[in-house]
PDB file of N, CA and C in Angstrom:
ATOM      1  N   MET V 176      26.752 -20.787  27.981  1.00  0.00           N
ATOM      2  CA  MET V 176      25.675 -19.978  27.436  1.00  0.00           C
ATOM      3  C   MET V 176      25.071 -20.634  26.199  1.00  0.00           C
ATOM      4  N   SER V 177      25.917 -21.175  25.343  1.00  0.00           N
ATOM      5  CA  SER V 177      25.387 -21.793  24.126  1.00  0.00           C
ATOM      6  C   SER V 177      24.578 -23.041  24.453  1.00  0.00           C
ATOM      7  N   GLN V 178      24.946 -23.748  25.536  1.00  0.00           N
ATOM      8  CA  GLN V 178      24.155 -24.914  25.935  1.00  0.00           C
ATOM      9  C   GLN V 178      22.765 -24.482  26.388  1.00  0.00           C
ATOM     10  N   LEU V 179      22.708 -23.359  27.083  1.00  0.00           N
ATOM     11  CA  LEU V 179      21.419 -22.834  27.526  1.00  0.00           C
ATOM     12  C   LEU V 179      20.544 -22.474  26.328  1.00  0.00           C
ATOM     13  N   VAL V 180      21.144 -21.861  25.334  1.00  0.00           N
ATOM     14  CA  VAL V 180      20.405 -21.495  24.121  1.00  0.00           C
ATOM     15  C   VAL V 180      19.892 -22.747  23.423  1.00  0.00           C
ATOM     16  N   GLU V 181      20.720 -23.781  23.356  1.00  0.00           N
ATOM     17  CA  GLU V 181      20.305 -25.037  22.716  1.00  0.00           C
ATOM     18  C   GLU V 181      19.145 -25.680  23.474  1.00  0.00           C
ATOM     19  N   VAL V 182      19.240 -25.701  24.799  1.00  0.00           N
ATOM     20  CA  VAL V 182      18.176 -26.295  25.610  1.00  0.00           C
ATOM     21  C   VAL V 182      16.881 -25.499  25.447  1.00  0.00           C
ATOM     22  N   LEU V 183      16.990 -24.178  25.475  1.00  0.00           N
ATOM     23  CA  LEU V 183      15.802 -23.342  25.274  1.00  0.00           C
ATOM     24  C   LEU V 183      15.186 -23.574  23.899  1.00  0.00           C
ATOM     25  N   ALA V 184      16.023 -23.675  22.884  1.00  0.00           N
ATOM     26  CA  ALA V 184      15.526 -23.912  21.525  1.00  0.00           C
ATOM     27  C   ALA V 184      14.802 -25.252  21.443  1.00  0.00           C
ATOM     28  N   ASP V 185      15.352 -26.273  22.092  1.00  0.00           N
ATOM     29  CA  ASP V 185      14.694 -27.584  22.108  1.00  0.00           C
ATOM     30  C   ASP V 185      13.351 -27.516  22.832  1.00  0.00           C
ATOM     31  N   CYS V 186      13.319 -26.806  23.956  1.00  0.00           N
ATOM     32  CA  CYS V 186      12.064 -26.661  24.707  1.00  0.00           C
ATOM     33  C   CYS V 186      11.009 -25.936  23.877  1.00  0.00           C
ATOM     34  N   VAL V 187      11.427 -24.897  23.190  1.00  0.00           N
ATOM     35  CA  VAL V 187      10.495 -24.141  22.351  1.00  0.00           C
ATOM     36  C   VAL V 187       9.968 -25.026  21.233  1.00  0.00           C
ATOM     37  N   ALA V 188      10.857 -25.801  20.605  1.00  0.00           N
ATOM     38  CA  ALA V 188      10.434 -26.680  19.510  1.00  0.00           C
ATOM     39  C   ALA V 188       9.436 -27.721  20.008  1.00  0.00           C
ATOM     40  N   LEU V 189       9.680 -28.283  21.171  1.00  0.00           N
ATOM     41  CA  LEU V 189       8.755 -29.271  21.727  1.00  0.00           C
ATOM     42  C   LEU V 189       7.423 -28.627  22.114  1.00  0.00           C
ATOM     43  N   ALA V 190       7.476 -27.449  22.682  1.00  0.00           N
ATOM     44  CA  ALA V 190       6.250 -26.780  23.118  1.00  0.00           C
ATOM     45  C   ALA V 190       5.381 -26.371  21.935  1.00  0.00           C
ATOM     46  N   GLN V 191       5.996 -26.047  20.801  1.00  0.00           N
ATOM     47  CA  GLN V 191       5.218 -25.637  19.629  1.00  0.00           C
ATOM     48  C   GLN V 191       4.355 -26.770  19.100  1.00  0.00           C
ATOM     49  N   VAL V 192       4.738 -28.000  19.368  1.00  0.00           N
ATOM     50  CA  VAL V 192       3.990 -29.160  18.882  1.00  0.00           C
ATOM     51  C   VAL V 192       2.768 -29.432  19.760  1.00  0.00           C
ATOM     52  N   ASP V 193       2.778 -28.908  20.975  1.00  0.00           N
ATOM     53  CA  ASP V 193       1.695 -29.148  21.928  1.00  0.00           C
ATOM     54  C   ASP V 193       0.377 -28.609  21.382  1.00  0.00           C
ATOM     55  N   LYS V 194      -0.606 -29.483  21.239  1.00  0.00           N
ATOM     56  CA  LYS V 194      -1.901 -29.117  20.653  1.00  0.00           C
ATOM     57  C   LYS V 194      -2.772 -28.311  21.615  1.00  0.00           C
ATOM     58  N   ARG V 195      -2.426 -28.290  22.882  1.00  0.00           N
ATOM     59  CA  ARG V 195      -3.250 -27.589  23.862  1.00  0.00           C
ATOM     60  C   ARG V 195      -2.990 -26.091  23.880  1.00  0.00           C
ATOM     61  N   LEU V 196      -1.962 -25.642  23.186  1.00  0.00           N
ATOM     62  CA  LEU V 196      -1.618 -24.222  23.198  1.00  0.00           C
ATOM     63  C   LEU V 196      -2.541 -23.428  22.281  1.00  0.00           C
ATOM     64  N   SER V 197      -2.783 -22.197  22.672  1.00  0.00           N
ATOM     65  CA  SER V 197      -3.597 -21.319  21.832  1.00  0.00           C
ATOM     66  C   SER V 197      -2.742 -20.789  20.678  1.00  0.00           C
ATOM     67  N   VAL V 198      -3.388 -20.156  19.732  1.00  0.00           N
ATOM     68  CA  VAL V 198      -2.679 -19.588  18.582  1.00  0.00           C
ATOM     69  C   VAL V 198      -1.687 -18.527  19.050  1.00  0.00           C
ATOM     70  N   GLU V 199      -2.116 -17.694  20.011  1.00  0.00           N
ATOM     71  CA  GLU V 199      -1.237 -16.638  20.520  1.00  0.00           C
ATOM     72  C   GLU V 199       0.007 -17.224  21.175  1.00  0.00           C
ATOM     73  N   GLU V 200      -0.183 -18.298  21.953  1.00  0.00           N
ATOM     74  CA  GLU V 200       0.958 -18.931  22.623  1.00  0.00           C
ATOM     75  C   GLU V 200       1.922 -19.540  21.608  1.00  0.00           C
ATOM     76  N   ARG V 201       1.369 -20.138  20.568  1.00  0.00           N
ATOM     77  CA  ARG V 201       2.241 -20.709  19.532  1.00  0.00           C
ATOM     78  C   ARG V 201       3.012 -19.623  18.797  1.00  0.00           C
ATOM     79  N   MET V 202       2.347 -18.508  18.517  1.00  0.00           N
ATOM     80  CA  MET V 202       3.033 -17.402  17.841  1.00  0.00           C
ATOM     81  C   MET V 202       4.142 -16.833  18.724  1.00  0.00           C
ATOM     82  N   LEU V 203       3.883 -16.740  20.020  1.00  0.00           N
ATOM     83  CA  LEU V 203       4.892 -16.262  20.955  1.00  0.00           C
ATOM     84  C   LEU V 203       6.093 -17.200  20.969  1.00  0.00           C
ATOM     85  N   LEU V 204       5.823 -18.497  21.008  1.00  0.00           N
ATOM     86  CA  LEU V 204       6.914 -19.474  20.981  1.00  0.00           C
ATOM     87  C   LEU V 204       7.686 -19.413  19.669  1.00  0.00           C
ATOM     88  N   GLU V 205       6.983 -19.178  18.579  1.00  0.00           N
ATOM     89  CA  GLU V 205       7.648 -19.044  17.283  1.00  0.00           C
ATOM     90  C   GLU V 205       8.597 -17.845  17.293  1.00  0.00           C
ATOM     91  N   GLY V 206       8.149 -16.752  17.895  1.00  0.00           N
ATOM     92  CA  GLY V 206       8.998 -15.568  18.013  1.00  0.00           C
ATOM     93  C   GLY V 206      10.213 -15.815  18.885  1.00  0.00           C
ATOM     94  N   ILE V 207      10.008 -16.521  19.991  1.00  0.00           N
ATOM     95  CA  ILE V 207      11.135 -16.855  20.871  1.00  0.00           C
ATOM     96  C   ILE V 207      12.121 -17.745  20.131  1.00  0.00           C
ATOM     97  N   GLY V 208      11.604 -18.713  19.391  1.00  0.00           N
ATOM     98  CA  GLY V 208      12.481 -19.592  18.615  1.00  0.00           C
ATOM     99  C   GLY V 208      13.278 -18.824  17.574  1.00  0.00           C
ATOM    100  N   ALA V 209      12.641 -17.859  16.933  1.00  0.00           N
ATOM    101  CA  ALA V 209      13.345 -17.041  15.938  1.00  0.00           C
ATOM    102  C   ALA V 209      14.435 -16.208  16.600  1.00  0.00           C
ATOM    103  N   CYS V 210      14.147 -15.685  17.794  1.00  0.00           N
ATOM    104  CA  CYS V 210      15.174 -14.929  18.536  1.00  0.00           C
ATOM    105  C   CYS V 210      16.357 -15.824  18.887  1.00  0.00           C
ATOM    106  N   LEU V 211      16.069 -17.037  19.318  1.00  0.00           N
ATOM    107  CA  LEU V 211      17.147 -17.968  19.663  1.00  0.00           C
ATOM    108  C   LEU V 211      17.978 -18.327  18.435  1.00  0.00           C
ATOM    109  N   ASP V 212      17.316 -18.524  17.311  1.00  0.00           N
ATOM    110  CA  ASP V 212      18.044 -18.813  16.068  1.00  0.00           C
ATOM    111  C   ASP V 212      18.942 -17.647  15.684  1.00  0.00           C
ATOM    112  N   ALA V 213      18.427 -16.439  15.828  1.00  0.00           N
ATOM    113  CA  ALA V 213      19.226 -15.253  15.507  1.00  0.00           C
ATOM    114  C   ALA V 213      20.415 -15.136  16.447  1.00  0.00           C
ATOM    115  N   HIS V 214      20.199 -15.471  17.715  1.00  0.00           N
ATOM    116  CA  HIS V 214      21.296 -15.423  18.686  1.00  0.00           C
ATOM    117  C   HIS V 214      22.378 -16.440  18.323  1.00  0.00           C
ATOM    118  N   ARG V 215      21.943 -17.617  17.899  1.00  0.00           N
ATOM    119  CA  ARG V 215      22.914 -18.648  17.491  1.00  0.00           C
ATOM    120  C   ARG V 215      23.754 -18.184  16.313  1.00  0.00           C
ATOM    121  N   GLU V 216      23.144 -17.395  15.432  1.00  0.00           N
ATOM    122  CA  GLU V 216      23.864 -16.890  14.258  1.00  0.00           C
ATOM    123  C   GLU V 216      24.722 -15.680  14.589  1.00  0.00           C
ATOM    124  N   GLY V 217      24.691 -15.235  15.842  1.00  0.00           N
ATOM    125  CA  GLY V 217      25.522 -14.115  16.258  1.00  0.00           C
ATOM    126  C   GLY V 217      24.890 -12.759  16.059  1.00  0.00           C
ATOM    127  N   MET V 218      23.601 -12.723  15.845  1.00  0.00           N
ATOM    128  CA  MET V 218      22.906 -11.455  15.614  1.00  0.00           C
ATOM    129  C   MET V 218      22.471 -10.867  16.961  1.00  0.00           C
ATOM    130  N   PHE V 219      22.645  -9.563  17.113  1.00  0.00           N
ATOM    131  CA  PHE V 219      22.169  -8.894  18.320  1.00  0.00           C
ATOM    132  C   PHE V 219      20.661  -8.727  18.247  1.00  0.00           C
ATOM    133  N   ILE V 220      20.023  -8.651  19.407  1.00  0.00           N
ATOM    134  CA  ILE V 220      18.565  -8.567  19.452  1.00  0.00           C
ATOM    135  C   ILE V 220      18.051  -7.302  18.769  1.00  0.00           C
ATOM    136  N   THR V 221      18.798  -6.205  18.881  1.00  0.00           N
ATOM    137  CA  THR V 221      18.351  -4.964  18.226  1.00  0.00           C
ATOM    138  C   THR V 221      18.371  -5.114  16.707  1.00  0.00           C
ATOM    139  N   ASP V 222      19.386  -5.813  16.190  1.00  0.00           N
ATOM    140  CA  ASP V 222      19.448  -6.066  14.747  1.00  0.00           C
ATOM    141  C   ASP V 222      18.307  -6.977  14.313  1.00  0.00           C
ATOM    142  N   PHE V 223      18.003  -7.965  15.152  1.00  0.00           N
ATOM    143  CA  PHE V 223      16.926  -8.899  14.850  1.00  0.00           C
ATOM    144  C   PHE V 223      15.587  -8.163  14.812  1.00  0.00           C
ATOM    145  N   ILE V 224      15.364  -7.295  15.784  1.00  0.00           N
ATOM    146  CA  ILE V 224      14.111  -6.537  15.831  1.00  0.00           C
ATOM    147  C   ILE V 224      13.996  -5.624  14.612  1.00  0.00           C
ATOM    148  N   ALA V 225      15.097  -4.985  14.239  1.00  0.00           N
ATOM    149  CA  ALA V 225      15.079  -4.119  13.055  1.00  0.00           C
ATOM    150  C   ALA V 225      14.764  -4.928  11.796  1.00  0.00           C
ATOM    151  N   LYS V 226      15.310  -6.132  11.720  1.00  0.00           N
ATOM    152  CA  LYS V 226      15.055  -7.004  10.565  1.00  0.00           C
ATOM    153  C   LYS V 226      13.569  -7.377  10.497  1.00  0.00           C
ATOM    154  N   ILE V 227      12.995  -7.744  11.626  1.00  0.00           N
ATOM    155  CA  ILE V 227      11.580  -8.118  11.675  1.00  0.00           C
ATOM    156  C   ILE V 227      10.698  -6.918  11.326  1.00  0.00           C
ATOM    157  N   GLU V 228      11.044  -5.749  11.861  1.00  0.00           N
ATOM    158  CA  GLU V 228      10.265  -4.548  11.550  1.00  0.00           C
ATOM    159  C   GLU V 228      10.311  -4.224  10.062  1.00  0.00           C
ATOM    160  N   ALA V 229      11.464  -4.428   9.438  1.00  0.00           N
ATOM    161  CA  ALA V 229      11.586  -4.179   8.000  1.00  0.00           C
ATOM    162  C   ALA V 229      10.723  -5.160   7.207  1.00  0.00           C
ATOM    163  N   GLU V 230      10.707  -6.431   7.636  1.00  0.00           N
ATOM    164  CA  GLU V 230       9.881  -7.429   6.957  1.00  0.00           C
ATOM    165  C   GLU V 230       8.394  -7.089   7.092  1.00  0.00           C
ATOM    166  N   VAL V 231       7.993  -6.675   8.280  1.00  0.00           N
ATOM    167  CA  VAL V 231       6.590  -6.316   8.510  1.00  0.00           C
ATOM    168  C   VAL V 231       6.210  -5.098   7.674  1.00  0.00           C
ATOM    169  N   ALA V 232       7.103  -4.118   7.608  1.00  0.00           N
ATOM    170  CA  ALA V 232       6.830  -2.922   6.803  1.00  0.00           C
ATOM    171  C   ALA V 232       6.695  -3.280   5.325  1.00  0.00           C
ATOM    172  N   ALA V 233       7.531  -4.204   4.850  1.00  0.00           N
ATOM    173  CA  ALA V 233       7.452  -4.629   3.450  1.00  0.00           C
ATOM    174  C   ALA V 233       6.128  -5.350   3.180  1.00  0.00           C
ATOM    175  N   GLU V 234       5.711  -6.204   4.114  1.00  0.00           N
ATOM    176  CA  GLU V 234       4.434  -6.903   3.957  1.00  0.00           C
ATOM    177  C   GLU V 234       3.267  -5.916   3.969  1.00  0.00           C
ATOM    178  N   ASP V 235       3.326  -4.929   4.862  1.00  0.00           N
ATOM    179  CA  ASP V 235       2.272  -3.913   4.923  1.00  0.00           C
ATOM    180  C   ASP V 235       2.198  -3.115   3.627  1.00  0.00           C
ATOM    181  N   ALA V 236       3.357  -2.776   3.074  1.00  0.00           N
ATOM    182  CA  ALA V 236       3.387  -2.022   1.816  1.00  0.00           C
ATOM    183  C   ALA V 236       2.792  -2.853   0.683  1.00  0.00           C
ATOM    184  N   ALA V 237       3.110  -4.145   0.659  1.00  0.00           N
ATOM    185  CA  ALA V 237       2.564  -5.018  -0.381  1.00  0.00           C
ATOM    186  C   ALA V 237       1.046  -5.138  -0.246  1.00  0.00           C
ATOM    187  N   LEU V 238       0.557  -5.259   0.980  1.00  0.00           N
ATOM    188  CA  LEU V 238      -0.890  -5.338   1.191  1.00  0.00           C
ATOM    189  C   LEU V 238      -1.585  -4.038   0.795  1.00  0.00           C
ATOM    190  N   GLU V 239      -0.971  -2.918   1.120  1.00  0.00           N
ATOM    191  CA  GLU V 239      -1.550  -1.623   0.756  1.00  0.00           C
ATOM    192  C   GLU V 239      -1.609  -1.465  -0.763  1.00  0.00           C
ATOM    193  N   LYS V 240      -0.565  -1.921  -1.441  1.00  0.00           N
ATOM    194  CA  LYS V 240      -0.535  -1.863  -2.902  1.00  0.00           C
ATOM    195  C   LYS V 240      -1.644  -2.737  -3.487  1.00  0.00           C
ATOM    196  N   GLN V 241      -1.822  -3.917  -2.900  1.00  0.00           N
ATOM    197  CA  GLN V 241      -2.863  -4.831  -3.365  1.00  0.00           C
ATOM    198  C   GLN V 241      -4.252  -4.220  -3.140  1.00  0.00           C
ATOM    199  N   ARG V 242      -4.450  -3.582  -1.995  1.00  0.00           N
ATOM    200  CA  ARG V 242      -5.738  -2.926  -1.719  1.00  0.00           C
ATOM    201  C   ARG V 242      -6.000  -1.798  -2.709  1.00  0.00           C
ATOM    202  N   ALA V 243      -4.962  -1.039  -3.020  1.00  0.00           N
ATOM    203  CA  ALA V 243      -5.119   0.072  -3.965  1.00  0.00           C
ATOM    204  C   ALA V 243      -5.502  -0.454  -5.345  1.00  0.00           C
ATOM    205  N   ARG V 244      -4.884  -1.549  -5.765  1.00  0.00           N
ATOM    206  CA  ARG V 244      -5.228  -2.146  -7.059  1.00  0.00           C
ATOM    207  C   ARG V 244      -6.680  -2.619  -7.071  1.00  0.00           C
ATOM    208  N   ALA V 245      -7.097  -3.269  -5.986  1.00  0.00           N
ATOM    209  CA  ALA V 245      -8.477  -3.762  -5.910  1.00  0.00           C
ATOM    210  C   ALA V 245      -9.466  -2.601  -5.927  1.00  0.00           C
ATOM    211  N   ALA V 246      -9.130  -1.521  -5.228  1.00  0.00           N
ATOM    212  CA  ALA V 246     -10.020  -0.354  -5.214  1.00  0.00           C
ATOM    213  C   ALA V 246     -10.112   0.276  -6.597  1.00  0.00           C
ATOM    214  N   ALA V 247      -8.994   0.363  -7.306  1.00  0.00           N
ATOM    215  CA  ALA V 247      -9.001   0.930  -8.659  1.00  0.00           C
ATOM    216  C   ALA V 247      -9.816   0.054  -9.604  1.00  0.00           C
ATOM    217  N   LYS V 248      -9.686  -1.253  -9.451  1.00  0.00           N
ATOM    218  CA  LYS V 248     -10.441  -2.175 -10.296  1.00  0.00           C
ATOM    219  C   LYS V 248     -11.941  -2.039 -10.022  1.00  0.00           C
ATOM    220  N   ALA V 249     -12.308  -1.932  -8.760  1.00  0.00           N
ATOM    221  CA  ALA V 249     -13.722  -1.770  -8.408  1.00  0.00           C
ATOM    222  C   ALA V 249     -14.262  -0.450  -8.945  1.00  0.00           C
ATOM    223  N   LYS V 250     -13.449   0.580  -8.901  1.00  0.00           N
ATOM    224  CA  LYS V 250     -13.874   1.888  -9.410  1.00  0.00           C
ATOM    225  C   LYS V 250     -14.132   1.818 -10.913  1.00  0.00           C
ATOM    226  N   ARG V 251     -13.224   1.162 -11.652  1.00  0.00           N
ATOM    227  CA  ARG V 251     -13.425   1.009 -13.104  1.00  0.00           C
ATOM    228  C   ARG V 251     -14.683   0.196 -13.390  1.00  0.00           C
ATOM    229  N   SER V 252     -14.877  -0.857 -12.625  1.00  0.00           N
ATOM    230  CA  SER V 252     -16.038  -1.712 -12.816  1.00  0.00           C
ATOM    231  C   SER V 252     -17.329  -0.939 -12.556  1.00  0.00           C
ATOM    232  N   ASN V 253     -17.324  -0.125 -11.514  1.00  0.00           N
ATOM    233  CA  ASN V 253     -18.513   0.679 -11.204  1.00  0.00           C
ATOM    234  C   ASN V 253     -18.796   1.692 -12.298  1.00  0.00           C
ATOM    235  N   LYS V 254     -17.756   2.292 -12.858  1.00  0.00           N
ATOM    236  CA  LYS V 254     -17.951   3.252 -13.957  1.00  0.00           C
ATOM    237  C   LYS V 254     -18.572   2.551 -15.161  1.00  0.00           C
ATOM    238  N   ARG V 255     -18.067   1.364 -15.484  1.00  0.00           N
ATOM    239  CA  ARG V 255     -18.625   0.607 -16.614  1.00  0.00           C
ATOM    240  C   ARG V 255     -20.094   0.294 -16.369  1.00  0.00           C
ATOM    241  N   ARG V 256     -20.406  -0.125 -15.173  1.00  0.00           N
ATOM    242  CA  ARG V 256     -21.771  -0.500 -14.835  1.00  0.00           C
ATOM    243  C   ARG V 256     -22.694   0.714 -14.940  1.00  0.00           C
ATOM    244  N   GLN V 257     -22.230   1.870 -14.496  1.00  0.00           N
ATOM    245  CA  GLN V 257     -23.042   3.085 -14.572  1.00  0.00           C
ATOM    246  C   GLN V 257     -23.308   3.488 -16.014  1.00  0.00           C
ATOM    247  N   ARG V 258     -22.364   3.240 -16.893  1.00  0.00           N
ATOM    248  CA  ARG V 258     -22.534   3.588 -18.309  1.00  0.00           C
ATOM    249  C   ARG V 258     -23.341   2.540 -19.060  1.00  0.00           C
ATOM    250  N   GLY V 259     -23.623   1.424 -18.426  1.00  0.00           N
ATOM    251  CA  GLY V 259     -24.384   0.367 -19.068  1.00  0.00           C
ATOM    252  C   GLY V 259     -23.540  -0.568 -19.903  1.00  0.00           C
ATOM    253  N   ILE V 260     -22.231  -0.527 -19.711  1.00  0.00           N
ATOM    254  CA  ILE V 260     -21.346  -1.422 -20.453  1.00  0.00           C
ATOM    255  C   ILE V 260     -21.299  -2.748 -19.707  1.00  0.00           C
ATOM    256  N   PRO V 261     -21.623  -3.849 -20.386  1.00  0.00           N
ATOM    257  CA  PRO V 261     -21.612  -5.138 -19.683  1.00  0.00           C
ATOM    258  C   PRO V 261     -20.189  -5.551 -19.305  1.00  0.00           C
ATOM    259  N   ALA V 262     -20.125  -6.404 -18.334  1.00  0.00           N
ATOM    260  CA  ALA V 262     -18.822  -6.923 -17.909  1.00  0.00           C
ATOM    261  C   ALA V 262     -18.216  -7.740 -19.037  1.00  0.00           C
ATOM    262  N   ARG V 263     -16.905  -7.767 -19.058  1.00  0.00           N
ATOM    263  CA  ARG V 263     -16.228  -8.531 -20.111  1.00  0.00           C
ATOM    264  C   ARG V 263     -16.507 -10.014 -19.938  1.00  0.00           C
ATOM    265  N   LYS V 264     -16.703 -10.679 -21.068  1.00  0.00           N
ATOM    266  CA  LYS V 264     -16.929 -12.115 -21.012  1.00  0.00           C
ATOM    267  C   LYS V 264     -15.597 -12.827 -20.888  1.00  0.00           C
ATOM    268  N   SER V 265     -15.628 -13.919 -20.202  1.00  0.00           N
ATOM    269  CA  SER V 265     -14.416 -14.708 -20.040  1.00  0.00           C
ATOM    270  C   SER V 265     -14.089 -15.389 -21.357  1.00  0.00           C
ATOM    271  N   SER V 266     -12.835 -15.402 -21.707  1.00  0.00           N
ATOM    272  CA  SER V 266     -12.426 -16.041 -22.960  1.00  0.00           C
ATOM    273  C   SER V 266     -12.449 -17.560 -22.836  1.00  0.00           C
ATOM    274  N   ARG V 267     -12.528 -18.048 -21.625  1.00  0.00           N
ATOM    275  CA  ARG V 267     -12.527 -19.503 -21.431  1.00  0.00           C
ATOM    276  C   ARG V 267     -13.883 -20.118 -21.747  1.00  0.00           C
ATOM    277  N   ARG V 268     -14.931 -19.361 -21.529  1.00  0.00           N
ATOM    278  CA  ARG V 268     -16.263 -19.896 -21.778  1.00  0.00           C
ATOM    279  C   ARG V 268     -16.701 -19.550 -23.189  1.00  0.00           C
ATOM    280  N   SER V 269     -17.080 -20.527 -23.894  1.00  0.00           N
ATOM    281  CA  SER V 269     -17.537 -20.299 -25.256  1.00  0.00           C
ATOM    282  C   SER V 269     -19.054 -20.386 -25.280  1.00  0.00           C
ATOM    283  N   THR V 270     -19.658 -19.568 -26.127  1.00  0.00           N
ATOM    284  CA  THR V 270     -21.118 -19.608 -26.238  1.00  0.00           C
ATOM    285  C   THR V 270     -21.561 -20.708 -27.199  1.00  0.00           C
ATOM    286  N   ALA V 271     -20.622 -21.224 -27.988  1.00  0.00           N
ATOM    287  CA  ALA V 271     -20.955 -22.284 -28.938  1.00  0.00           C
ATOM    288  C   ALA V 271     -21.143 -23.599 -28.178  1.00  0.00           C
ATOM    289  N   PRO V 272     -22.063 -24.451 -28.700  1.00  0.00           N
ATOM    290  CA  PRO V 272     -22.247 -25.745 -28.024  1.00  0.00           C
ATOM    291  C   PRO V 272     -20.978 -26.595 -28.137  1.00  0.00           C
ATOM    292  N   THR V 273     -20.756 -27.380 -27.127  1.00  0.00           N
ATOM    293  CA  THR V 273     -19.544 -28.212 -27.119  1.00  0.00           C
ATOM    294  C   THR V 273     -19.767 -29.458 -27.950  1.00  0.00           C
ATOM    295  N   ARG V 274     -18.713 -29.916 -28.559  1.00  0.00           N
ATOM    296  CA  ARG V 274     -18.787 -31.147 -29.350  1.00  0.00           C
ATOM    297  C   ARG V 274     -18.419 -32.317 -28.457  1.00  0.00           C
ATOM    298  N   ARG V 275     -19.120 -33.382 -28.642  1.00  0.00           N
ATOM    299  CA  ARG V 275     -18.804 -34.585 -27.870  1.00  0.00           C
ATOM    300  C   ARG V 275     -18.155 -35.588 -28.795  1.00  0.00           C
ATOM    301  N   ALA V 276     -17.156 -36.258 -28.262  1.00  0.00           N
ATOM    302  CA  ALA V 276     -16.459 -37.272 -29.068  1.00  0.00           C
ATOM    303  C   ALA V 276     -17.380 -38.470 -29.270  1.00  0.00           C
ATOM    304  N   ALA V 277     -17.403 -38.959 -30.482  1.00  0.00           N
ATOM    305  CA  ALA V 277     -18.297 -40.075 -30.801  1.00  0.00           C
ATOM    306  C   ALA V 277     -17.711 -41.400 -30.411  1.00  0.00           C
TER     307      ALA V 277
END
């Protein structure tokens, strides 16, 4: 059985390099390779699926948090604009003329 897993893993690794494959096919092969790696480590498929689902949920939560921050920032910016308050100037740009080395 372990020889079969090794052969499958090698086939998946070789197939992932094939430039003729679509993005979906490569992603599918990547998933199969990850399953084979988990099997080699002694992990059951149900545990592997639960692990992947937890990672996806964490990524989704991080993206949602990032979206909420961006929405709050846009809301503050819109309020400032409505009140006629100009946007903050960048501290990196100076209004003074630059000096050139002689």
